[in-house]
Short mmCIF file of C-alpha atoms and ligand atoms in Angstrom, two decimals:
data_model
loop_
_atom_site.label_atom_id
_atom_site.label_comp_id
_atom_site.label_asym_id
_atom_site.label_seq_id
_atom_site.Cartn_x
_atom_site.Cartn_y
_atom_site.Cartn_z
CA UNK F 1102 -50.77 -3.77 38.78
CA UNK F 1103 -53.25 -0.97 38.30
CA UNK F 1104 -56.11 -1.16 35.83
CA UNK F 1105 -54.62 1.73 33.90
CA UNK F 1106 -51.32 -0.02 33.45
CA UNK F 1107 -53.01 -3.15 32.09
CA UNK F 1108 -54.89 -1.16 29.52
CA UNK F 1109 -51.84 0.64 28.25
CA UNK F 1110 -49.93 -2.62 28.14
CA UNK F 1111 -52.68 -4.12 26.00
CA UNK F 1112 -52.71 -1.11 23.67
CA UNK F 1113 -48.94 -1.27 23.47
CA UNK F 1114 -48.93 -4.96 22.55
CA UNK F 1115 -51.67 -4.35 20.02
CA UNK F 1116 -49.59 -1.68 18.33
CA UNK F 1117 -46.49 -3.88 18.37
CA UNK F 1118 -48.42 -6.79 16.87
CA UNK F 1119 -49.92 -4.68 14.11
CA UNK F 1120 -46.52 -3.07 13.52
CA UNK F 1121 -44.65 -6.36 13.20
CA UNK F 1122 -47.44 -7.73 11.02
CA UNK F 1123 -47.16 -4.72 8.73
CA UNK F 1124 -43.39 -5.00 8.47
CA UNK F 1125 -43.61 -8.72 7.71
CA UNK F 1126 -46.29 -8.17 5.07
CA UNK F 1127 -44.07 -5.59 3.38
CA UNK F 1128 -41.03 -7.85 3.73
CA UNK F 1129 -42.84 -10.58 1.83
CA UNK F 1130 -45.05 -8.44 -0.38
CA UNK F 1131 -42.42 -6.21 -1.96
CA UNK F 1132 -39.98 -8.98 -2.98
CA UNK F 1133 -42.97 -11.01 -4.19
CA UNK F 1134 -44.10 -8.18 -6.46
CA UNK F 1135 -40.56 -7.73 -7.83
CA UNK F 1136 -40.22 -11.48 -8.38
CA UNK F 1137 -43.45 -11.62 -10.37
CA UNK F 1138 -43.20 -8.39 -12.34
CA UNK F 1139 -39.53 -7.65 -13.07
CA UNK F 1140 -38.83 -10.56 -15.45
CA UNK F 1141 -41.75 -9.62 -17.70
CA UNK F 1142 -40.24 -6.21 -18.37
CA UNK F 1143 -37.30 -7.77 -20.21
CA UNK F 1144 -37.42 -7.83 -24.01
CA UNK F 1145 -37.42 -11.44 -25.07
CA UNK F 1146 -36.65 -11.11 -28.78
CA UNK F 1147 -33.34 -10.66 -30.50
CA UNK F 1148 -33.22 -7.14 -31.88
CA UNK F 1149 -31.18 -5.00 -34.22
CA UNK F 1150 -30.76 -4.83 -37.99
CA UNK F 1151 -31.57 -8.04 -39.85
CA UNK F 1152 -31.50 -9.09 -43.43
CA UNK F 1153 -35.02 -9.60 -44.73
CA UNK F 1154 -34.17 -10.81 -48.23
CA UNK F 1155 -33.46 -9.81 -51.76
CA UNK F 1156 -35.23 -6.68 -53.00
CA UNK F 1157 -35.52 -8.15 -56.48
CA UNK F 1158 -38.27 -10.45 -55.19
CA UNK F 1159 -40.61 -7.50 -54.76
CA UNK F 1160 -42.98 -7.10 -57.71
CA UNK F 1161 -43.87 -3.42 -58.12
CA UNK F 1162 -47.58 -2.86 -57.42
CA UNK F 1163 -48.04 -5.95 -55.25
CA UNK F 1164 -47.21 -6.27 -51.55
CA UNK F 1165 -44.74 -9.13 -51.24
CA UNK F 1166 -44.53 -11.30 -48.16
CA UNK F 1167 -41.17 -11.91 -46.51
CA UNK F 1168 -40.58 -13.93 -43.40
CA UNK F 1169 -37.77 -13.57 -40.95
CA UNK F 1170 -36.63 -16.02 -38.33
CA UNK F 1171 -35.74 -14.44 -35.00
CA UNK F 1172 -34.53 -15.96 -31.80
CA UNK F 1173 -36.96 -15.63 -28.95
CA UNK F 1174 -35.85 -16.23 -25.40
CA UNK F 1175 -38.77 -17.02 -23.18
CA UNK F 1176 -37.49 -17.70 -19.71
CA UNK F 1177 -35.11 -20.66 -19.97
CA UNK F 1178 -36.27 -21.63 -23.47
CA UNK F 1179 -34.72 -20.26 -26.65
CA UNK F 1180 -36.60 -20.93 -29.84
CA UNK F 1181 -37.17 -19.60 -33.29
CA UNK F 1182 -40.02 -17.33 -34.08
CA UNK F 1183 -41.18 -16.03 -37.43
CA UNK F 1184 -41.86 -12.39 -38.19
CA UNK F 1185 -43.96 -11.76 -41.32
CA UNK F 1186 -43.38 -8.57 -43.24
CA UNK F 1187 -44.99 -7.13 -46.39
CA UNK F 1188 -42.78 -5.05 -48.68
CA UNK F 1189 -44.51 -2.80 -51.16
CA UNK F 1190 -43.23 -0.55 -53.92
CA UNK F 1191 -44.97 1.27 -56.69
CA UNK F 1192 -42.00 2.38 -58.71
CA UNK F 1193 -39.01 0.40 -57.43
CA UNK F 1194 -37.64 3.48 -55.71
CA UNK F 1195 -39.87 4.18 -52.73
CA UNK F 1196 -40.57 1.21 -50.48
CA UNK F 1197 -42.94 0.57 -47.60
CA UNK F 1198 -42.10 -2.22 -45.16
CA UNK F 1199 -45.18 -3.20 -43.19
CA UNK F 1200 -45.87 -5.52 -40.30
CA UNK F 1201 -48.66 -8.05 -40.86
CA UNK F 1202 -49.97 -7.48 -37.35
CA UNK F 1203 -53.40 -5.86 -37.35
CA UNK F 1204 -53.40 -2.56 -35.46
CA UNK F 1205 -56.79 -3.39 -33.99
CA UNK F 1206 -56.19 -6.41 -31.74
CA UNK F 1207 -53.12 -8.03 -33.23
CA UNK F 1208 -54.53 -10.72 -35.50
CA UNK F 1209 -52.50 -11.36 -38.66
CA UNK F 1210 -53.60 -9.60 -41.84
CA UNK F 1211 -53.45 -11.21 -45.29
CA UNK F 1212 -53.03 -9.70 -48.77
CA UNK F 1213 -56.05 -10.61 -50.92
CA UNK F 1214 -54.95 -10.46 -54.53
CA UNK F 1215 -58.43 -10.38 -56.12
CA UNK F 1216 -59.61 -7.49 -53.99
CA UNK F 1217 -56.22 -5.71 -53.92
CA UNK F 1218 -56.59 -5.20 -50.16
CA UNK F 1219 -55.18 -6.40 -46.87
CA UNK F 1220 -57.85 -8.19 -44.91
CA UNK F 1221 -58.00 -9.07 -41.24
CA UNK F 1222 -60.36 -11.96 -40.60
CA UNK F 1223 -60.87 -11.27 -36.90
CA UNK F 1224 -63.16 -8.25 -37.14
CA UNK F 1225 -63.09 -7.54 -40.86
CA UNK F 1226 -60.41 -4.87 -40.83
CA UNK F 1227 -59.45 -3.73 -44.35
CA UNK F 1228 -56.30 -1.85 -45.42
CA UNK F 1229 -55.04 -0.74 -48.84
CA UNK F 1230 -51.65 -1.69 -50.35
CA UNK F 1231 -49.89 1.07 -48.42
CA UNK F 1232 -51.44 -0.10 -45.16
CA UNK F 1233 -53.96 2.73 -44.87
CA UNK F 1234 -57.21 1.73 -43.16
CA UNK F 1235 -60.15 1.43 -45.56
CA UNK F 1236 -62.77 -0.20 -43.33
CA UNK F 1237 -63.38 -1.89 -40.02
CA UNK F 1238 -62.13 -1.20 -36.51
CA UNK F 1239 -58.33 -0.76 -36.95
CA UNK F 1240 -57.43 2.63 -35.43
CA UNK F 1241 -54.29 3.34 -37.48
CA UNK F 1242 -52.42 2.16 -40.57
CA UNK F 1243 -50.29 -0.99 -40.49
CA UNK F 1244 -47.06 -0.46 -38.55
CA UNK F 1245 -43.95 0.24 -40.62
CA UNK F 1246 -40.46 -1.05 -40.05
CA UNK F 1247 -37.38 1.10 -40.33
CA UNK F 1248 -35.45 -0.31 -43.27
CA UNK F 1249 -32.28 0.03 -45.27
CA UNK F 1250 -31.45 -1.14 -48.77
CA UNK F 1251 -27.87 -2.09 -49.51
CA UNK F 1252 -27.02 -3.37 -52.97
CA UNK F 1253 -29.75 -5.92 -53.58
CA UNK F 1254 -30.58 -6.62 -49.95
CA UNK F 1255 -33.22 -5.17 -47.73
CA UNK F 1256 -32.55 -4.92 -43.98
CA UNK F 1257 -35.07 -4.08 -41.31
CA UNK F 1258 -34.74 -2.97 -37.72
CA UNK F 1259 -36.32 -5.49 -35.34
CA UNK F 1260 -37.26 -4.99 -31.70
CA UNK X 881 -65.48 5.94 8.20
CA UNK X 882 -63.38 2.92 9.12
CA UNK X 883 -65.45 2.36 12.25
CA UNK X 884 -68.69 2.68 10.31
CA UNK X 885 -67.48 0.12 7.82
CA UNK X 886 -66.32 -2.31 10.48
CA UNK X 887 -69.67 -1.90 12.25
CA UNK X 888 -71.50 -2.53 9.00
CA UNK X 889 -69.42 -5.64 8.40
CA UNK X 890 -69.81 -6.87 11.98
CA UNK X 891 -73.60 -6.56 11.81
CA UNK X 892 -73.56 -8.88 8.81
CA UNK X 893 -70.72 -11.28 9.63
CA UNK X 894 -70.12 -11.13 13.38
CA UNK X 895 -66.40 -11.03 12.70
CA UNK X 896 -65.64 -9.27 16.01
CA UNK X 897 -66.63 -12.32 17.98
CA UNK X 898 -64.18 -14.40 15.99
CA UNK X 899 -61.48 -11.75 16.20
CA UNK X 900 -61.86 -11.35 19.96
CA UNK X 901 -61.94 -15.10 20.41
CA UNK X 902 -58.59 -15.34 18.69
CA UNK X 903 -56.82 -12.29 20.07
CA UNK X 904 -58.46 -11.31 23.37
CA UNK X 905 -57.22 -14.25 25.35
CA UNK X 906 -55.54 -14.00 28.72
CA UNK X 907 -51.82 -13.65 28.31
CA UNK X 908 -50.50 -16.96 29.66
CA UNK X 909 -47.65 -17.13 32.16
CA UNK X 910 -45.40 -19.62 30.41
CA UNK X 911 -41.93 -19.69 28.90
CA UNK X 912 -40.35 -19.19 25.52
CA UNK X 913 -40.66 -22.85 24.59
CA UNK X 914 -44.36 -22.13 24.13
CA UNK X 915 -43.54 -20.00 21.11
CA UNK X 916 -42.29 -22.95 19.08
CA UNK X 917 -45.80 -23.67 17.77
CA UNK X 918 -46.21 -20.08 16.62
CA UNK X 919 -42.76 -20.22 15.07
CA UNK X 920 -43.85 -23.33 13.13
CA UNK X 921 -46.97 -21.48 12.06
CA UNK X 922 -44.87 -18.59 10.80
CA UNK X 923 -42.77 -20.98 8.73
CA UNK X 924 -45.98 -22.47 7.31
CA UNK X 925 -46.95 -19.00 6.10
CA UNK X 926 -43.46 -18.52 4.66
CA UNK X 927 -43.64 -21.84 2.81
CA UNK X 928 -47.09 -21.11 1.42
CA UNK X 929 -46.15 -17.65 0.15
CA UNK X 930 -42.76 -18.57 -1.35
CA UNK X 931 -44.07 -21.90 -2.66
CA UNK X 932 -46.90 -20.21 -4.55
CA UNK X 933 -44.41 -17.75 -5.99
CA UNK X 934 -42.09 -20.53 -7.17
CA UNK X 935 -44.91 -22.19 -9.14
CA UNK X 936 -45.07 -19.07 -11.30
CA UNK X 937 -41.79 -20.11 -12.96
CA UNK X 938 -41.28 -23.75 -12.04
CA UNK X 939 -42.34 -26.41 -14.56
CA UNK X 940 -42.63 -30.01 -13.33
CA UNK X 941 -41.45 -31.99 -16.35
CA UNK X 942 -38.06 -33.66 -16.93
CA UNK X 943 -37.52 -31.34 -19.92
CA UNK X 944 -37.95 -28.17 -17.94
CA UNK X 945 -37.71 -28.77 -14.20
CA UNK X 946 -33.96 -28.35 -13.89
CA UNK X 947 -33.72 -25.43 -16.31
CA UNK X 948 -36.66 -23.61 -14.78
CA UNK X 949 -35.12 -23.92 -11.33
CA UNK X 950 -31.80 -22.62 -12.65
CA UNK X 951 -33.68 -19.80 -14.31
CA UNK X 952 -35.36 -18.90 -11.02
CA UNK X 953 -32.07 -18.91 -9.12
CA UNK X 954 -29.93 -17.06 -11.64
CA UNK X 955 -32.22 -14.93 -13.84
CA UNK X 956 -35.41 -13.99 -12.06
CA UNK X 957 -35.20 -10.86 -9.93
CA UNK X 958 -34.94 -11.95 -6.28
CA UNK X 959 -35.40 -15.55 -7.42
CA UNK X 960 -32.45 -16.60 -5.25
CA UNK X 961 -34.23 -15.03 -2.27
CA UNK X 962 -37.62 -16.62 -2.85
CA UNK X 963 -36.11 -20.04 -3.55
CA UNK X 964 -33.71 -19.64 -0.64
CA UNK X 965 -36.55 -18.81 1.74
CA UNK X 966 -38.46 -21.87 0.60
CA UNK X 967 -35.39 -24.10 0.71
CA UNK X 968 -34.17 -23.07 4.18
CA UNK X 969 -37.71 -22.70 5.43
CA UNK X 970 -38.24 -26.39 4.66
CA UNK X 971 -35.39 -27.38 6.94
CA UNK X 972 -36.38 -24.87 9.61
CA UNK X 973 -39.90 -26.27 9.54
CA UNK X 974 -38.80 -29.82 10.29
CA UNK X 975 -36.54 -28.64 13.10
CA UNK X 976 -39.09 -26.27 14.67
CA UNK X 977 -41.99 -28.69 14.46
CA UNK X 978 -39.82 -31.36 16.03
CA UNK X 979 -38.72 -29.06 18.88
CA UNK X 980 -42.35 -28.01 19.37
CA UNK X 981 -43.27 -31.67 19.70
CA UNK X 982 -40.48 -32.25 22.22
CA UNK X 983 -41.69 -29.35 24.36
CA UNK X 984 -45.22 -30.78 24.26
CA UNK X 985 -43.85 -34.14 25.36
CA UNK X 986 -41.56 -32.87 28.12
CA UNK X 987 -44.12 -30.51 29.62
CA UNK X 988 -46.82 -33.18 29.43
CA UNK X 989 -49.11 -30.91 27.39
CA UNK X 990 -50.51 -33.79 25.36
CA UNK X 991 -52.64 -35.00 28.31
CA UNK X 992 -56.40 -34.66 28.75
CA UNK X 993 -58.13 -32.68 27.32
CA UNK X 994 -55.52 -32.06 24.62
CA UNK X 995 -55.25 -35.51 23.06
CA UNK X 996 -56.88 -34.44 19.80
CA UNK X 997 -54.48 -31.51 19.59
CA UNK X 998 -51.70 -34.06 19.95
CA UNK X 999 -53.14 -36.43 17.33
CA UNK X 1000 -53.58 -33.63 14.83
CA UNK X 1001 -49.98 -32.71 15.63
CA UNK X 1002 -48.77 -36.23 14.89
CA UNK X 1003 -50.37 -36.11 11.45
CA UNK X 1004 -48.97 -32.60 10.91
CA UNK X 1005 -45.50 -33.94 11.62
CA UNK X 1006 -45.96 -36.68 9.02
CA UNK X 1007 -47.25 -34.10 6.54
CA UNK X 1008 -44.16 -31.96 7.13
CA UNK X 1009 -41.93 -34.99 6.44
CA UNK X 1010 -43.98 -35.64 3.30
CA UNK X 1011 -43.38 -32.08 2.14
CA UNK X 1012 -39.65 -32.56 2.56
CA UNK X 1013 -39.64 -35.85 0.70
CA UNK X 1014 -41.71 -34.71 -2.29
CA UNK X 1015 -40.11 -31.27 -2.48
CA UNK X 1016 -36.60 -32.67 -2.61
CA UNK X 1017 -37.23 -34.25 -6.03
CA UNK X 1018 -38.57 -31.14 -7.71
CA UNK X 1019 -35.25 -29.46 -8.74
CA UNK X 1020 -34.62 -32.65 -10.77
CA UNK X 1021 -30.84 -32.57 -10.43
CA UNK X 1022 -28.63 -35.58 -9.76
CA UNK X 1023 -28.93 -35.27 -6.00
CA UNK X 1024 -32.72 -35.07 -6.17
CA UNK X 1025 -32.96 -37.94 -8.63
CA UNK X 1026 -30.83 -40.36 -6.65
CA UNK X 1027 -32.14 -39.36 -3.25
CA UNK X 1028 -35.64 -40.12 -4.47
CA UNK X 1029 -34.52 -43.33 -6.13
CA UNK X 1030 -33.21 -44.46 -2.76
CA UNK X 1031 -36.17 -43.15 -0.82
CA UNK X 1032 -38.74 -44.84 -3.01
CA UNK X 1033 -36.65 -48.01 -3.12
CA UNK X 1034 -37.00 -48.22 0.65
CA UNK X 1035 -40.77 -48.19 0.22
CA UNK X 1036 -40.30 -51.25 -1.97
CA UNK X 1037 -38.64 -53.37 0.72
CA UNK X 1038 -41.57 -54.66 2.79
CA UNK X 1039 -42.85 -58.09 1.68
CA UNK X 1040 -46.15 -58.38 -0.21
CA UNK X 1041 -47.07 -54.69 -0.37
CA UNK X 1042 -43.58 -53.38 -1.14
CA UNK X 1043 -43.75 -53.65 -4.89
CA UNK X 1044 -47.14 -51.97 -5.05
CA UNK X 1045 -46.03 -49.19 -2.71
CA UNK X 1046 -43.00 -48.51 -4.87
CA UNK X 1047 -45.08 -48.42 -8.03
CA UNK X 1048 -47.63 -46.08 -6.47
CA UNK X 1049 -44.90 -43.70 -5.32
CA UNK X 1050 -43.03 -43.73 -8.60
CA UNK X 1051 -46.07 -43.87 -10.83
CA UNK X 1052 -44.56 -46.97 -12.42
CA UNK X 1053 -41.51 -49.10 -12.15
CA UNK X 1054 -38.88 -46.44 -12.72
CA UNK X 1055 -38.31 -42.88 -11.61
CA UNK X 1056 -39.69 -40.92 -14.57
CA UNK X 1057 -41.74 -37.94 -15.64
CA UNK X 1058 -44.63 -39.71 -13.94
CA UNK X 1059 -42.81 -39.57 -10.62
CA UNK X 1060 -41.97 -35.91 -10.97
CA UNK X 1061 -45.54 -35.00 -11.91
CA UNK X 1062 -47.12 -36.85 -9.02
CA UNK X 1063 -44.58 -35.60 -6.50
CA UNK X 1064 -45.34 -32.10 -7.67
CA UNK X 1065 -49.09 -32.67 -7.39
CA UNK X 1066 -48.71 -34.09 -3.90
CA UNK X 1067 -46.34 -31.31 -2.88
CA UNK X 1068 -48.46 -28.38 -4.00
CA UNK X 1069 -52.05 -29.71 -3.73
CA UNK X 1070 -52.49 -32.77 -1.56
CA UNK X 1071 -50.20 -31.93 1.34
CA UNK X 1072 -51.06 -28.21 1.56
CA UNK X 1073 -54.77 -29.09 1.69
CA UNK X 1074 -54.17 -31.52 4.55
CA UNK X 1075 -51.74 -29.18 6.27
CA UNK X 1076 -54.00 -26.14 6.23
CA UNK X 1077 -57.01 -28.14 7.36
CA UNK X 1078 -55.11 -29.68 10.25
CA UNK X 1079 -53.42 -26.42 11.25
CA UNK X 1080 -56.90 -24.91 11.45
CA UNK X 1081 -58.10 -27.72 13.71
CA UNK X 1082 -54.88 -27.64 15.75
CA UNK X 1083 -54.97 -23.90 16.39
CA UNK X 1084 -58.72 -23.98 17.05
CA UNK X 1085 -58.14 -26.59 19.75
CA UNK X 1086 -55.26 -24.62 21.26
CA UNK X 1087 -57.55 -21.58 21.51
CA UNK X 1088 -60.48 -23.61 22.79
CA UNK X 1089 -58.52 -25.26 25.60
CA UNK X 1090 -56.23 -22.38 26.35
CA UNK X 1091 -52.54 -23.14 26.64
CA UNK X 1092 -51.57 -25.73 29.24
CA UNK X 1093 -49.85 -24.57 32.39
CA UNK X 1094 -46.26 -25.48 33.09
CA UNK X 1095 -46.01 -28.47 35.43
CA UNK X 1096 -45.44 -27.53 39.05
CA UNK X 1097 -42.59 -28.89 41.12
CA UNK X 1098 -44.70 -29.80 44.13
CA UNK X 1099 -48.30 -30.89 44.41
CA UNK X 1100 -49.26 -28.07 46.75
CA UNK X 1101 -47.22 -25.21 45.40
CA UNK X 1102 -50.00 -22.80 44.53
CA UNK X 1103 -49.23 -19.23 43.69
C1 LIG D 1477 -47.13 -27.62 11.10
C2 LIG D 1477 -46.91 -28.05 12.32
C3 LIG D 1477 -47.47 -27.45 13.60
C4 LIG D 1477 -47.96 -26.18 13.85
C5 LIG D 1477 -48.07 -25.02 12.85
C6 LIG D 1477 -48.35 -26.13 15.23
C7 LIG D 1477 -48.85 -24.99 15.87
C8 LIG D 1477 -49.15 -24.92 17.22
C9 LIG D 1477 -49.39 -23.72 17.97
C10 LIG D 1477 -49.37 -22.29 17.36
C11 LIG D 1477 -49.63 -24.05 19.27
C12 LIG D 1477 -49.87 -23.12 20.47
C13 LIG D 1477 -48.54 -22.55 20.98
C14 LIG D 1477 -47.55 -23.61 21.44
O1 LIG D 1477 -47.92 -24.47 22.26
O2 LIG D 1477 -46.41 -23.59 20.95
C15 LIG D 1477 -49.59 -25.51 19.33
C16 LIG D 1477 -49.85 -26.27 20.48
C17 LIG D 1477 -49.83 -27.66 20.53
N1 LIG D 1477 -49.28 -28.50 19.58
FE1 LIG D 1477 -48.71 -27.93 17.76
N2 LIG D 1477 -48.13 -27.36 15.80
C18 LIG D 1477 -47.60 -28.18 14.85
C19 LIG D 1477 -47.19 -29.50 15.04
C20 LIG D 1477 -47.42 -30.24 16.20
C21 LIG D 1477 -46.91 -31.57 16.43
C22 LIG D 1477 -46.01 -32.35 15.46
C23 LIG D 1477 -47.39 -31.97 17.65
C24 LIG D 1477 -47.20 -33.30 18.36
C25 LIG D 1477 -47.19 -34.45 17.76
C26 LIG D 1477 -48.19 -30.89 18.20
C27 LIG D 1477 -48.89 -30.90 19.40
C28 LIG D 1477 -49.39 -29.81 20.04
C29 LIG D 1477 -50.09 -29.81 21.31
C30 LIG D 1477 -50.47 -31.04 22.16
C31 LIG D 1477 -50.36 -28.46 21.62
C32 LIG D 1477 -51.07 -27.92 22.89
C33 LIG D 1477 -50.01 -27.43 23.80
C34 LIG D 1477 -50.53 -26.79 25.05
O3 LIG D 1477 -51.75 -26.54 25.15
O4 LIG D 1477 -49.69 -26.53 25.90
N3 LIG D 1477 -48.15 -29.83 17.30
N4 LIG D 1477 -49.28 -26.02 18.09
S1 LIG D 1478 -57.80 -7.76 -34.94
FE1 LIG D 1478 -57.85 -7.16 -36.98
S2 LIG D 1478 -59.79 -6.31 -37.15
FE2 LIG D 1478 -59.75 -6.83 -35.03
#
């Protein structure tokens, strides 16, 4: 065996080793990434149109709180989750259906009757009855739901 | 750029010495049976990777163990693959480690100066059996439950210490949530810690001594 041959054999084996190592890493790495990431992309809440409640409960001029039970499937567990929604009307004709989730960092806002404002306790975000930001860090008004009023019932689109 | 970085790193860590020590060994003139140890090592890596992945979804309580395993197998993307690799890898590991041990016995490789390599191997074998025993319970189905009932019952048979042994294994008198929790803890923390430590020692010794030569037919048959 010549010296030259030995060297090229070594280089060859080095390349083969690195090559096989790379293939194996990919063979484990790619399925691993899919296994970890893919399931989180699935929506885990029941969605569609749902009945929120009777529209006659809404007092004009005051945001009224409704709650809605939805099924949430987290992995192998199915349980009930509550969505809180404020419905506001000035005149009984035009309605605003607002989420109670603060647009800043997702704390829950509360209607403060005495101050006639929505208040978020986390970083003092303040919104008016229509959900417009009055003070604090929230970057945009409270999110609105798509809704539909049939007879006396108000339906909202979830998910 | 890459060379400059590896030089920089080498000046501060001396990693090249370690690297060369591991990879720049003389290629031994032996046979394929000498690859059984490396094959075992590969399965160890497989078990570690897929086992870690399984813990992302698996929950070791009687309420959730079975459902979470079903969820992994039927719902999670490639869950069947990851679980399958871990499941079949477990069996392959026992078989390969056992064959590796047989080759070490039949070729007399356990002799001086490799006794410590052998001893560490003996403990590794027991650890591998321990992995199989504790892992079998984790899916928490009927087969797992009764197999472990039987297995732990056996530990209860020796006089004097039997009852205590059984209680320690089960975490009480019966097979319960306590059993599942401790089997899980042993399976994913205790045994891997021992395994990785011993594999490190084992492979270090193999490198230190170099691989043994195959026994020669006649005393004076030198090449
Ligand atoms: C997780 C389990 C194990 C792993 C990962 C492992 C890994 C290895 C590797 C990579 C080698 C060098 C290549 C070879 O000889 O095949 C080796 C050699 C050796 N193993 Fe193991 N082994 C394991 C279990 C065992 C067991 C159960 C025994 C015996 C009870 C054992 C005894 C030895 C001995 C004595 C050597 C030196 C052989 C020689 O120098 O020719 N090993 N092992
Ligand atoms: S989360 Fe509401 S103000 Fe920050």
